[in-house]
Tab-separated table of C-alpha atoms in Angstrom:
chain	number	residue	atom	x	y	z
A	6	MET	CA	-3.863	-20.220	0.578
A	7	LYS	CA	-6.410	-23.173	0.681
A	8	TRP	CA	-9.805	-23.185	1.212
A	9	TYR	CA	-9.016	-25.004	5.033
A	10	GLN	CA	-6.499	-22.098	5.709
A	11	LYS	CA	-8.568	-20.040	4.449
A	12	THR	CA	-11.800	-21.017	6.644
A	13	ILE	CA	-9.279	-21.434	9.805
A	14	TYR	CA	-7.932	-17.433	9.035
A	15	SER	CA	-11.240	-16.389	9.244
A	16	PHE	CA	-12.666	-17.847	12.343
A	17	ALA	CA	-9.187	-16.975	14.314
A	18	MET	CA	-9.851	-13.203	13.113
A	19	SER	CA	-13.442	-13.227	14.098
A	20	VAL	CA	-12.934	-15.479	17.455
A	21	LEU	CA	-9.928	-13.083	18.679
A	22	PRO	CA	-10.549	-10.049	20.947
A	23	SER	CA	-10.744	-6.223	19.137
A	24	SER	CA	-7.611	-5.873	22.084
A	25	VAL	CA	-4.978	-8.518	20.857
A	26	LYS	CA	-5.885	-7.418	17.324
A	27	ASN	CA	-5.316	-4.242	17.567
A	28	ARG	CA	-2.438	-5.374	19.160
A	29	MET	CA	-1.223	-6.765	17.021
A	30	MET	CA	-2.182	-5.084	13.547
A	31	GLY	CA	-3.069	-2.222	15.212
A	32	GLY	CA	-7.145	-1.060	14.079
A	33	GLY	CA	-6.875	1.765	12.312
A	34	ARG	CA	-4.367	4.820	11.436
A	35	ALA	CA	-1.704	4.645	14.272
A	36	THR	CA	-0.032	7.323	13.331
A	37	VAL	CA	-0.717	10.610	13.087
A	38	PRO	CA	-1.398	13.371	10.828
A	39	LYS	CA	1.614	16.344	10.392
A	40	SER	CA	-1.317	19.588	10.277
A	41	THR	CA	-3.336	17.279	12.854
A	42	ASN	CA	-4.340	19.275	16.011
A	43	PRO	CA	-5.676	17.983	18.869
A	44	PHE	CA	-7.358	21.420	20.591
A	45	GLY	CA	-9.739	22.150	17.876
A	46	ILE	CA	-8.870	25.495	16.963
A	47	PHE	CA	-6.582	27.101	14.605
A	48	ASN	CA	-7.436	24.351	11.688
A	49	TRP	CA	-7.636	25.950	8.681
A	50	LEU	CA	-4.222	24.709	7.039
A	51	PRO	CA	-1.973	27.077	5.525
A	52	LYS	CA	-1.098	27.203	1.839
A	53	LYS	CA	2.161	26.123	2.267
A	54	TYR	CA	3.167	27.459	-2.111
A	55	GLN	CA	1.613	30.984	-0.719
A	56	GLN	CA	4.125	30.768	2.172
A	57	ALA	CA	7.197	30.007	1.134
A	58	HIS	CA	7.213	33.136	-0.814
A	59	ASN	CA	7.105	35.135	2.720
A	60	ILE	CA	10.076	33.702	3.978
A	61	ASP	CA	14.314	35.964	3.156
A	62	LEU	CA	15.687	33.792	1.958
A	63	THR	CA	18.856	35.322	2.444
A	64	LYS	CA	18.609	33.859	6.248
A	65	LEU	CA	18.302	30.433	4.844
A	66	GLN	CA	20.631	28.919	7.415
A	67	SER	CA	18.929	28.837	10.868
A	68	TYR	CA	15.804	26.375	9.412
A	69	THR	CA	16.867	22.309	8.973
A	70	ALA	CA	17.126	20.250	6.298
A	71	GLU	CA	14.227	19.257	5.393
A	72	GLU	CA	12.597	23.185	6.471
A	73	LEU	CA	14.959	23.791	3.335
A	74	LEU	CA	14.128	21.042	0.900
A	75	GLU	CA	10.683	21.584	1.371
A	76	LEU	CA	11.063	25.222	0.817
A	77	LEU	CA	12.802	25.341	-2.381
A	78	ILE	CA	11.132	23.087	-4.726
A	79	SER	CA	8.338	26.033	-4.022
A	80	VAL	CA	10.254	28.703	-4.458
A	81	HIS	CA	13.941	28.324	-6.146
A	82	PRO	CA	13.137	28.003	-9.908
A	83	ASP	CA	16.388	25.139	-10.308
A	84	VAL	CA	15.417	22.398	-7.428
A	85	SER	CA	11.698	22.917	-8.187
A	86	TYR	CA	12.628	22.607	-12.321
A	87	ALA	CA	14.297	19.393	-10.916
A	88	LEU	CA	12.172	18.149	-8.540
A	89	TYR	CA	8.667	18.739	-11.485
A	90	THR	CA	10.961	16.460	-14.036
A	91	TYR	CA	11.494	13.913	-12.443
A	92	LEU	CA	8.512	13.458	-11.097
A	93	ARG	CA	6.921	13.517	-14.829
A	94	MET	CA	10.218	11.594	-16.129
A	95	GLY	CA	9.087	8.676	-14.403
A	96	ASP	CA	5.233	9.608	-14.489
A	97	THR	CA	4.381	6.164	-16.310
A	98	ALA	CA	2.298	2.860	-15.520
A	99	LEU	CA	2.317	1.074	-12.491
A	100	THR	CA	1.103	-3.157	-12.480
A	101	PHE	CA	0.960	-5.302	-10.303
A	102	THR	CA	1.142	-8.809	-9.999
A	103	ALA	CA	0.370	-12.154	-8.212
A	104	LYS	CA	2.853	-15.348	-8.576
A	105	LYS	CA	2.904	-18.199	-6.657
A	106	PRO	CA	5.888	-19.100	-5.454
A	107	ASN	CA	6.878	-21.470	-8.278
A	108	ASN	CA	6.099	-18.181	-9.763
A	109	SER	CA	3.158	-18.638	-12.013
A	110	ASN	CA	0.814	-16.478	-11.982
A	111	ASP	CA	-1.647	-16.854	-8.816
A	112	LYS	CA	-5.303	-15.726	-10.482
A	113	SER	CA	-6.916	-16.040	-7.042
A	114	GLY	CA	-4.569	-13.478	-5.907
A	115	GLN	CA	-4.575	-11.448	-9.369
A	116	ARG	CA	-8.052	-10.804	-7.861
A	117	VAL	CA	-7.013	-9.423	-4.192
A	118	LEU	CA	-4.221	-7.104	-5.722
A	119	ASP	CA	-6.736	-6.496	-8.522
A	120	GLU	CA	-9.878	-5.525	-5.940
A	121	LEU	CA	-7.179	-3.266	-3.428
A	122	LYS	CA	-6.270	-1.335	-6.951
A	123	SER	CA	-10.023	-0.353	-7.299
A	124	MET	CA	-10.113	0.611	-3.568
A	125	LEU	CA	-7.791	3.079	-3.908
A	126	ASN	CA	-8.985	4.897	-7.110
A	127	THR	CA	-12.473	4.995	-5.574
A	128	PRO	CA	-13.840	7.870	-2.786
A	129	LEU	CA	-14.901	6.213	0.898
A	130	PRO	CA	-18.078	6.462	1.688
A	131	SER	CA	-18.965	9.350	3.677
A	132	PRO	CA	-22.331	12.079	3.257
A	133	GLY	CA	-20.008	14.933	3.338
A	134	TYR	CA	-16.562	15.884	1.224
A	135	GLN	CA	-13.617	13.884	0.771
A	136	HIS	CA	-11.110	14.958	0.192
A	137	GLY	CA	-9.763	12.459	-3.506
A	138	ARG	CA	-7.616	9.918	-3.618
A	139	SER	CA	-5.473	6.867	-6.456
A	140	LEU	CA	-3.437	4.858	-6.362
A	141	ASP	CA	-1.187	7.781	-9.059
A	142	LYS	CA	-1.945	10.144	-6.217
A	143	LEU	CA	-0.134	8.098	-3.589
A	144	ASP	CA	2.458	6.997	-5.916
A	145	THR	CA	2.684	10.663	-7.653
A	146	ILE	CA	3.315	11.893	-3.373
A	147	GLN	CA	5.748	8.482	-2.133
A	148	ARG	CA	8.159	9.342	-5.406
A	149	MET	CA	8.111	13.185	-4.031
A	150	MET	CA	9.379	11.855	-0.636
A	151	VAL	CA	12.068	9.677	-2.190
A	152	MET	CA	13.794	13.195	-3.273
A	153	VAL	CA	12.705	15.149	-0.952
A	154	ARG	CA	13.496	13.393	2.306
A	155	GLY	CA	15.344	9.809	1.172
A	156	ALA	CA	12.789	7.820	1.961
A	157	CYS	CA	9.217	6.512	1.695
A	158	ALA	CA	6.622	5.907	4.817
A	159	GLY	CA	3.106	4.873	4.567
A	160	GLU	CA	0.547	3.359	6.063
A	161	VAL	CA	-1.960	0.114	5.663
A	162	VAL	CA	-5.252	1.050	7.670
A	163	LEU	CA	-7.424	-2.080	8.715
A	164	ASN	CA	-11.220	-2.322	9.807
A	165	GLU	CA	-11.872	-2.237	13.003
A	166	GLN	CA	-11.996	-5.895	13.168
A	167	CYS	CA	-8.988	-6.146	11.434
A	168	ASN	CA	-10.682	-8.345	8.416
A	169	ASP	CA	-9.691	-5.770	5.929
A	170	VAL	CA	-7.867	-3.016	4.448
A	171	ILE	CA	-9.976	0.425	3.643
A	172	ASP	CA	-6.591	2.620	2.491
A	173	ILE	CA	-3.012	2.979	2.214
A	174	VAL	CA	-2.039	6.426	3.383
A	175	PRO	CA	1.385	8.024	2.727
A	176	VAL	CA	3.172	9.823	6.030
A	177	ASP	CA	5.819	11.900	5.609
A	178	PRO	CA	9.151	10.377	6.796
A	179	ALA	CA	10.868	13.665	8.291
A	180	LEU	CA	8.304	12.393	11.271
A	181	ILE	CA	10.186	9.655	11.947
A	182	TRP	CA	12.254	8.624	14.677
A	183	PHE	CA	13.897	4.928	15.119
A	184	ARG	CA	15.617	3.547	18.554
A	185	ARG	CA	16.801	0.126	19.438
A	186	GLU	CA	16.373	-2.401	21.280
A	187	SER	CA	18.210	-2.824	23.900
A	188	ASP	CA	17.937	-6.413	23.987
A	189	THR	CA	16.742	-7.689	20.596
A	190	ASP	CA	18.555	-4.295	18.534
A	191	ARG	CA	15.230	-4.429	16.544
A	192	LEU	CA	14.818	-0.960	15.223
A	193	THR	CA	11.686	0.035	16.568
A	194	PRO	CA	9.674	3.901	14.733
A	195	TRP	CA	8.766	6.408	16.589
A	196	GLN	CA	6.524	9.023	15.118
A	197	TYR	CA	6.937	12.527	16.062
A	198	VAL	CA	3.684	14.251	16.753
A	199	LYS	CA	3.469	18.274	17.325
A	200	HIS	CA	0.337	18.633	19.064
A	201	PRO	CA	0.301	15.256	21.277
A	202	ARG	CA	-3.603	12.882	22.031
A	203	ARG	CA	-2.902	10.234	23.892
A	204	GLN	CA	-5.237	7.401	23.923
A	205	SER	CA	-4.698	4.164	26.128
A	206	GLY	CA	-3.084	1.170	24.464
A	207	GLU	CA	-0.229	3.476	22.803
A	208	GLU	CA	3.149	3.729	24.053
A	209	TRP	CA	4.289	7.726	24.510
A	210	PHE	CA	8.241	8.976	25.065
A	211	GLY	CA	7.666	13.021	25.337
A	212	GLN	CA	6.506	14.216	21.764
A	213	TYR	CA	6.819	10.613	19.980
A	214	LYS	CA	4.367	7.784	19.140
A	215	LYS	CA	5.243	4.355	19.066
A	216	ILE	CA	4.204	3.299	15.705
A	217	ASP	CA	5.910	-0.676	16.618
A	218	THR	CA	3.177	-2.200	14.362
A	219	PRO	CA	3.845	-4.755	10.659
A	220	THR	CA	1.191	-2.051	8.815
A	221	PHE	CA	3.604	0.343	9.011
A	222	ILE	CA	6.272	0.311	6.334
A	223	TYR	CA	9.352	2.894	6.039
A	224	GLU	CA	11.706	2.231	2.674
A	225	GLU	CA	14.725	4.315	2.510
A	226	PHE	CA	16.702	5.302	-0.483
A	227	ASP	CA	20.937	4.369	0.053
A	228	PRO	CA	20.848	4.720	3.615
A	229	MET	CA	24.880	4.064	5.189
A	230	VAL	CA	25.730	0.844	7.321
A	231	ASP	CA	23.487	1.275	10.719
A	232	ASP	CA	21.799	4.204	9.298
A	233	PRO	CA	17.893	3.386	9.069
A	234	TYR	CA	17.002	7.206	7.929
A	235	GLY	CA	18.796	7.124	4.159
A	236	ARG	CA	20.226	9.666	2.506
A	237	THR	CA	17.841	11.802	0.255
A	238	PRO	CA	19.872	13.006	-3.578
A	239	MET	CA	19.008	16.612	-3.605
A	240	LEU	CA	20.916	17.533	0.368
A	241	PRO	CA	23.985	18.415	-1.275
A	242	VAL	CA	22.155	21.365	-2.867
A	243	LEU	CA	21.402	23.498	0.123
A	244	GLN	CA	25.156	25.077	-0.343
A	245	VAL	CA	25.043	25.682	-3.769
A	246	VAL	CA	21.946	27.526	-3.326
A	247	PHE	CA	23.715	29.755	-0.430
A	248	PHE	CA	26.706	30.310	-2.869
A	249	HIS	CA	24.473	31.018	-5.251
A	250	LEU	CA	21.554	33.941	-3.533
A	251	GLN	CA	24.778	35.181	-1.826
A	252	VAL	CA	26.733	35.570	-5.710
A	253	LEU	CA	22.561	36.862	-7.095
A	254	GLN	CA	23.110	39.420	-4.194
A	255	ASP	CA	26.223	40.873	-5.076
A	256	LEU	CA	25.583	41.148	-8.799
A	257	LYS	CA	22.480	42.697	-7.683
A	258	ALA	CA	24.246	45.757	-5.558
A	259	VAL	CA	26.768	45.266	-9.010
A	260	VAL	CA	24.330	46.400	-10.701
A	261	HIS	CA	22.409	48.573	-9.149
A	262	ASN	CA	25.254	50.707	-8.407
A	263	GLN	CA	27.204	50.645	-12.183
A	264	GLY	CA	24.721	49.381	-14.378
A	265	TYR	CA	23.002	51.983	-14.863
A	266	PRO	CA	23.866	55.795	-16.178
A	267	ARG	CA	24.168	58.115	-12.899
A	268	LEU	CA	24.600	62.054	-12.929
A	269	ASP	CA	27.196	63.901	-12.629
A	270	ILE	CA	26.174	67.388	-10.716
A	271	SER	CA	28.687	70.214	-10.013
A	272	MET	CA	27.785	73.371	-7.879
A	273	MET	CA	30.459	76.349	-8.473
A	274	GLU	CA	32.010	77.384	-5.324
A	275	GLU	CA	33.183	80.918	-6.901
A	276	ILE	CA	30.507	81.593	-8.296
A	277	MET	CA	27.373	81.031	-5.038
A	278	LEU	CA	30.220	82.965	-3.203
A	279	LYS	CA	29.288	85.580	-5.461
A	280	ASN	CA	26.052	85.805	-5.163
A	281	ALA	CA	26.072	85.344	-1.675
A	282	PRO	CA	24.609	88.048	0.708
A	283	PRO	CA	27.139	91.198	1.633
A	284	SER	CA	26.942	90.245	5.155
A	285	ILE	CA	28.794	87.106	4.679
A	286	GLN	CA	31.638	87.935	2.401
A	287	ASN	CA	33.809	88.464	5.244
A	288	ASN	CA	32.114	85.407	7.310
A	289	PRO	CA	34.222	82.154	6.350
A	290	ALA	CA	31.956	80.300	8.991
A	291	ALA	CA	28.464	81.703	7.654
A	292	GLN	CA	29.839	81.080	3.718
A	293	GLN	CA	30.156	77.375	4.800
A	294	LYS	CA	26.815	76.891	5.654
A	295	PHE	CA	24.898	79.214	2.721
A	296	LEU	CA	27.167	76.151	0.946
A	297	THR	CA	25.515	74.189	2.594
A	298	GLU	CA	22.210	75.340	2.691
A	299	ARG	CA	22.635	75.892	-0.908
A	300	MET	CA	23.863	72.228	-1.809
A	301	GLY	CA	20.896	70.726	0.004
A	302	GLU	CA	18.421	72.361	-2.428
A	303	VAL	CA	20.040	71.419	-5.627
A	304	MET	CA	20.050	67.323	-4.214
A	305	THR	CA	16.116	67.765	-2.480
A	306	HIS	CA	15.783	69.565	-6.386
A	307	PHE	CA	17.281	66.438	-8.294
A	308	ASN	CA	16.022	63.599	-6.751
A	309	SER	CA	12.766	64.889	-6.950
A	310	LEU	CA	12.724	64.392	-10.801
A	311	ASN	CA	11.343	61.858	-12.574
A	312	PRO	CA	13.338	60.098	-14.916
A	313	ASP	CA	11.653	61.641	-17.658
A	314	ASP	CA	11.149	65.351	-16.731
A	315	THR	CA	13.273	67.615	-18.183
A	316	PHE	CA	16.371	69.728	-16.529
A	317	VAL	CA	15.875	73.244	-15.542
A	318	HIS	CA	18.825	75.264	-14.154
A	319	TRP	CA	21.109	78.059	-14.062
A	320	ASP	CA	24.650	78.178	-15.318
A	321	SER	CA	25.976	78.028	-12.270
A	322	VAL	CA	24.970	74.055	-12.121
A	323	LYS	CA	26.582	71.119	-14.039
A	324	VAL	CA	24.963	68.091	-15.430
A	325	GLU	CA	26.287	65.114	-16.891
A	326	TYR	CA	26.603	61.242	-16.623
A	327	LEU	CA	28.601	60.066	-14.689
A	328	LYS	CA	32.227	58.830	-16.613
A	329	GLY	CA	35.366	56.666	-15.595
A	330	GLY	CA	34.801	53.283	-13.755
A	331	SER	CA	37.110	50.635	-12.543
A	332	THR	CA	39.786	50.009	-14.365
A	333	GLY	CA	41.874	46.666	-12.140
A	334	PRO	CA	41.189	42.972	-13.091
A	335	MET	CA	37.118	42.185	-13.274
A	336	ILE	CA	35.336	38.765	-12.352
A	337	ASP	CA	34.387	36.659	-15.456
A	338	ILE	CA	30.570	36.339	-14.248
A	339	LYS	CA	29.936	33.964	-17.040
A	340	LYS	CA	31.774	31.541	-16.374
A	341	LEU	CA	31.104	32.280	-12.972
A	342	ILE	CA	27.628	31.482	-13.168
A	343	ASP	CA	28.855	28.726	-15.509
A	344	ILE	CA	30.344	27.358	-12.402
A	345	ILE	CA	27.789	27.491	-10.196
A	346	ASP	CA	25.148	26.095	-13.127
A	347	THR	CA	27.751	22.612	-13.282
A	348	GLN	CA	27.036	22.335	-9.579
A	349	MET	CA	23.590	22.929	-9.001
A	350	ALA	CA	22.912	20.653	-11.847
A	351	THR	CA	24.770	17.825	-9.900
A	352	SER	CA	24.031	17.823	-6.738
A	353	LEU	CA	20.814	17.757	-8.389
A	354	LYS	CA	20.359	14.557	-9.541
A	355	THR	CA	19.804	15.474	-12.702
A	356	LEU	CA	21.024	17.248	-16.308
A	357	LEU	CA	22.390	21.101	-17.123
A	358	THR	CA	19.914	20.051	-20.658
A	359	ILE	CA	17.115	19.909	-18.333
A	360	LEU	CA	18.112	22.560	-16.483
A	361	SER	CA	17.432	24.896	-19.392
A	362	ARG	CA	21.772	25.192	-19.760
A	363	HIS	CA	23.863	24.817	-22.842
A	364	GLN	CA	27.596	23.905	-22.409
A	365	GLY	CA	28.521	22.732	-26.080
A	366	SER	CA	27.370	19.478	-24.752
A	367	THR	CA	27.259	17.810	-28.183
A	368	GLU	CA	24.015	15.200	-29.358
A	369	THR	CA	26.581	12.052	-28.152
A	370	TYR	CA	27.533	13.707	-25.031
A	371	SER	CA	23.675	14.374	-24.431
A	372	SER	CA	22.621	11.278	-25.357
A	373	ILE	CA	24.347	9.684	-22.534
A	374	ASP	CA	23.801	11.554	-20.258
A	375	THR	CA	19.961	11.349	-20.548
A	376	GLN	CA	20.735	7.060	-20.600
A	377	ILE	CA	22.216	7.543	-17.338
A	378	TYR	CA	19.590	10.778	-15.848
A	379	ILE	CA	16.636	7.639	-16.883
A	380	LYS	CA	18.447	4.896	-14.939
A	381	ASN	CA	18.888	7.737	-11.556
A	382	VAL	CA	15.180	8.554	-12.112
A	383	GLU	CA	14.464	4.307	-12.178
A	384	SER	CA	16.576	3.844	-8.757
A	385	ALA	CA	14.909	5.684	-7.317
A	386	ARG	CA	11.686	4.729	-8.437
A	387	GLY	CA	12.890	1.264	-7.104
A	388	VAL	CA	12.043	2.567	-3.434
A	389	THR	CA	8.416	3.312	-4.240
A	390	LYS	CA	8.369	-0.418	-5.168
A	391	ARG	CA	9.601	-1.764	-2.752
A	392	PHE	CA	7.093	0.327	-0.471
A	393	TRP	CA	3.989	-0.891	-2.677
A	394	GLN	CA	5.188	-4.235	-3.030
A	395	ARG	CA	5.445	-4.833	0.937
A	396	ALA	CA	2.002	-2.480	1.775
A	397	PHE	CA	0.287	-5.189	-1.071
A	398	ALA	CA	1.278	-8.367	0.464
A	399	MET	CA	0.372	-6.213	3.936
A	400	SER	CA	-3.271	-5.816	2.355
A	401	ALA	CA	-3.498	-9.360	0.605
A	402	ARG	CA	-2.568	-11.213	3.762
A	403	VAL	CA	-5.077	-9.724	5.852
A	404	LYS	CA	-7.423	-10.362	3.155
A	405	GLY	CA	-6.985	-13.866	3.549
A	406	MET	CA	-4.368	-14.458	0.585
A	407	GLN	CA	-0.761	-15.774	0.868
A	408	THR	CA	0.302	-14.138	-2.570
A	409	ASN	CA	3.846	-12.692	-4.082
A	410	VAL	CA	3.332	-9.568	-5.315
A	411	GLU	CA	5.468	-8.169	-8.182
A	412	VAL	CA	5.376	-5.140	-8.675
A	413	ASP	CA	6.814	-2.960	-11.428
A	414	TYR	CA	6.611	0.429	-13.272
A	415	ALA	CA	6.416	0.870	-17.043
A	416	PRO	CA	9.622	1.300	-19.111
A	417	ILE	CA	10.412	5.261	-19.819
A	418	ASP	CA	10.732	6.079	-23.647
A	419	LEU	CA	11.355	9.317	-25.068
A	420	ARG	CA	10.893	7.671	-28.543
A	421	SER	CA	8.792	9.559	-30.501
A	422	GLU	CA	5.715	7.783	-32.537
A	423	ASN	CA	7.965	7.770	-35.845
A	424	GLU	CA	10.534	6.747	-33.700
A	425	ILE	CA	8.836	3.807	-32.098
A	426	GLU	CA	6.952	3.368	-35.195
A	427	ARG	CA	9.728	2.355	-36.735
A	428	ASP	CA	12.280	-0.414	-33.920
A	429	ARG	CA	8.926	-2.269	-34.246
A	430	ARG	CA	9.012	-2.708	-37.276
A	431	SER	CA	13.065	-3.757	-37.490
A	432	LYS	CA	12.213	-5.834	-34.584
A	433	ILE	CA	9.371	-7.752	-36.575
A	434	ASN	CA	11.763	-8.647	-39.216
A	435	ASN	CA	14.316	-9.956	-36.764
A	436	TYR	CA	11.890	-12.252	-36.021
A	437	VAL	CA	10.344	-13.177	-39.265
A	438	LEU	CA	14.840	-13.783	-40.397
A	439	ALA	CA	14.797	-16.251	-37.288
A	440	GLU	CA	11.319	-18.143	-38.112
A	441	LYS	CA	12.918	-18.105	-41.884
A	442	GLU	CA	16.084	-19.545	-40.968
A	443	LEU	CA	14.460	-22.799	-38.393
A	444	TYR	CA	15.872	-20.715	-35.840
A	445	ILE	CA	12.665	-20.602	-34.097
A	446	THR	CA	9.004	-22.260	-34.518
A	447	PRO	CA	7.070	-20.614	-36.617
A	448	GLN	CA	4.281	-20.513	-33.460
A	449	GLU	CA	7.668	-18.564	-31.102
A	450	ALA	CA	7.810	-16.802	-33.678
A	451	ALA	CA	4.057	-15.744	-33.879
A	452	GLU	CA	3.739	-15.148	-29.881
A	453	GLU	CA	6.668	-12.747	-30.289
A	454	VAL	CA	5.186	-10.824	-32.740
A	455	ARG	CA	2.052	-10.608	-31.664
A	456	TRP	CA	2.601	-9.289	-28.584
A	457	THR	CA	5.438	-6.817	-30.080
A	458	LEU	CA	2.325	-5.577	-31.791
A	459	GLY	CA	0.434	-5.654	-28.352
A	460	LEU	CA	-1.735	-8.166	-29.067
A	461	ASN	CA	-2.656	-11.172	-26.840
A	462	ALA	CA	0.729	-13.298	-26.953
A	463	LYS	CA	-1.489	-15.815	-26.498
A	464	ILE	CA	-2.264	-17.517	-30.247
A	465	PRO	CA	-5.783	-17.888	-31.326
A	466	ALA	CA	-7.213	-21.259	-32.431
A	467	GLU	CA	-7.500	-20.630	-35.878
A	468	LEU	CA	-4.652	-19.167	-36.232
A	469	VAL	CA	-2.786	-23.005	-34.822
A	470	GLU	CA	-3.423	-24.528	-37.684
A	471	MET	CA	-2.162	-22.262	-40.182
A	472	LEU	CA	1.400	-21.943	-38.673
A	473	GLN	CA	1.561	-25.861	-38.134
A	474	HIS	CA	0.801	-26.424	-42.258
A	475	LYS	CA	3.415	-22.759	-42.617
A	476	ARG	CA	6.313	-25.386	-41.379
A	477	ILE	CA	5.381	-28.901	-43.346
A	478	GLU	CA	4.479	-26.147	-46.884
A	479	ALA	CA	8.000	-24.902	-46.520
A	480	LYS	CA	9.257	-28.087	-46.596
A	481	GLU	CA	7.827	-29.677	-49.863
A	482	PRO	CA	9.882	-29.433	-52.481
A	483	GLU	CA	8.530	-27.052	-56.224
A	484	GLU	CA	7.656	-29.821	-58.493
A	485	GLY	CA	9.788	-29.774	-62.339
A	486	GLY	CA	12.880	-29.583	-59.854
A	487	GLU	CA	16.052	-32.301	-60.694
């Protein structure tokens, strides 16, 4: 913006009534926190990681897909580790660059972006406790939402005068529903609120609040045609988890039944009858009752024994380990588990190596799989890049600065320090050779080498003259030649 455009903008924002600015931009936060409770009671926030372990995993079908994915990332080891690895793999530096329409650097816009980054990394002014916030924390939440919800959403929170940004807050995409306007076919977002607290000027439809403001941002991942919600990459894991849990329950029953040695106790019926009272010798019913009572006594005795107790009994009772077993065809459990592991890895969009499964993959295949996985992480990060680009561009406009915002993550580099140094040396040698063979100028080679070394690419003034004389000296012929 030119100086006079900024002046006109500031004047307009100071003259417009608050009601008009609130309709235009939305003063304060328009969305509602997921855990809000306007009744003022039962406001204790539950610890989700504790609640998750109190849920019966055999009854998961009663939950929605959003609830299941939120539950599984806390209790299922494979799902949790896949998300953990994705977040750590994509946790690289986030940079914001302001550009002019001609793609040159915008110094004024860059100062505004730096102020926004500093604002997000600074606690809100308050005499009491404030929950910590930072750009890295917000970015981690948004990247997690892309994998778990298939989209990320948030809101640029303005002050009451709508001329400054005070916060950028994430919003759970599972609470957002879209309606299509009948006259314009425009999509408008609505937020589901569990405990509504309606205020004047707001539009509600039951428990759904209209969030039709430019400060609200929603970015989806791999959407279908006419589907604004996006698709979570981890959704196919639900069916695999159900089957996996069923198999584990069956294995538990098999191990409990056949995996441990069990006692086989035989009671000598002939000896028992010889020791029976004479009064029941000719009474079959009394004999049967006598035998049943003696068997019950023996069962009670052996069931009360500890594993390390010594068996002491009369020779009328025979005790030995149960022998024999199933002679029919048995299922190869290892092959079944391998199939489940493969399905688990593919549904989580991760690698068997990352899930600590090794099924004979060679180094070449593992390297290719790792490259594909990095591409998947970068593709998912593209959603959050679009979110931050829109959020910072909106924030800059609120501050009176019209600039193009470019957002990028630092590349994912899995090389060791020695490998990085070896590749850097090889790259520098290529620039030196290109300059020697007159493919590039000494200045160009110096700029590329300085950039490769992590220095400012701009050549210092004291080196410019030396580089210019370097080419002249190289062209002068040696004395004494023919």
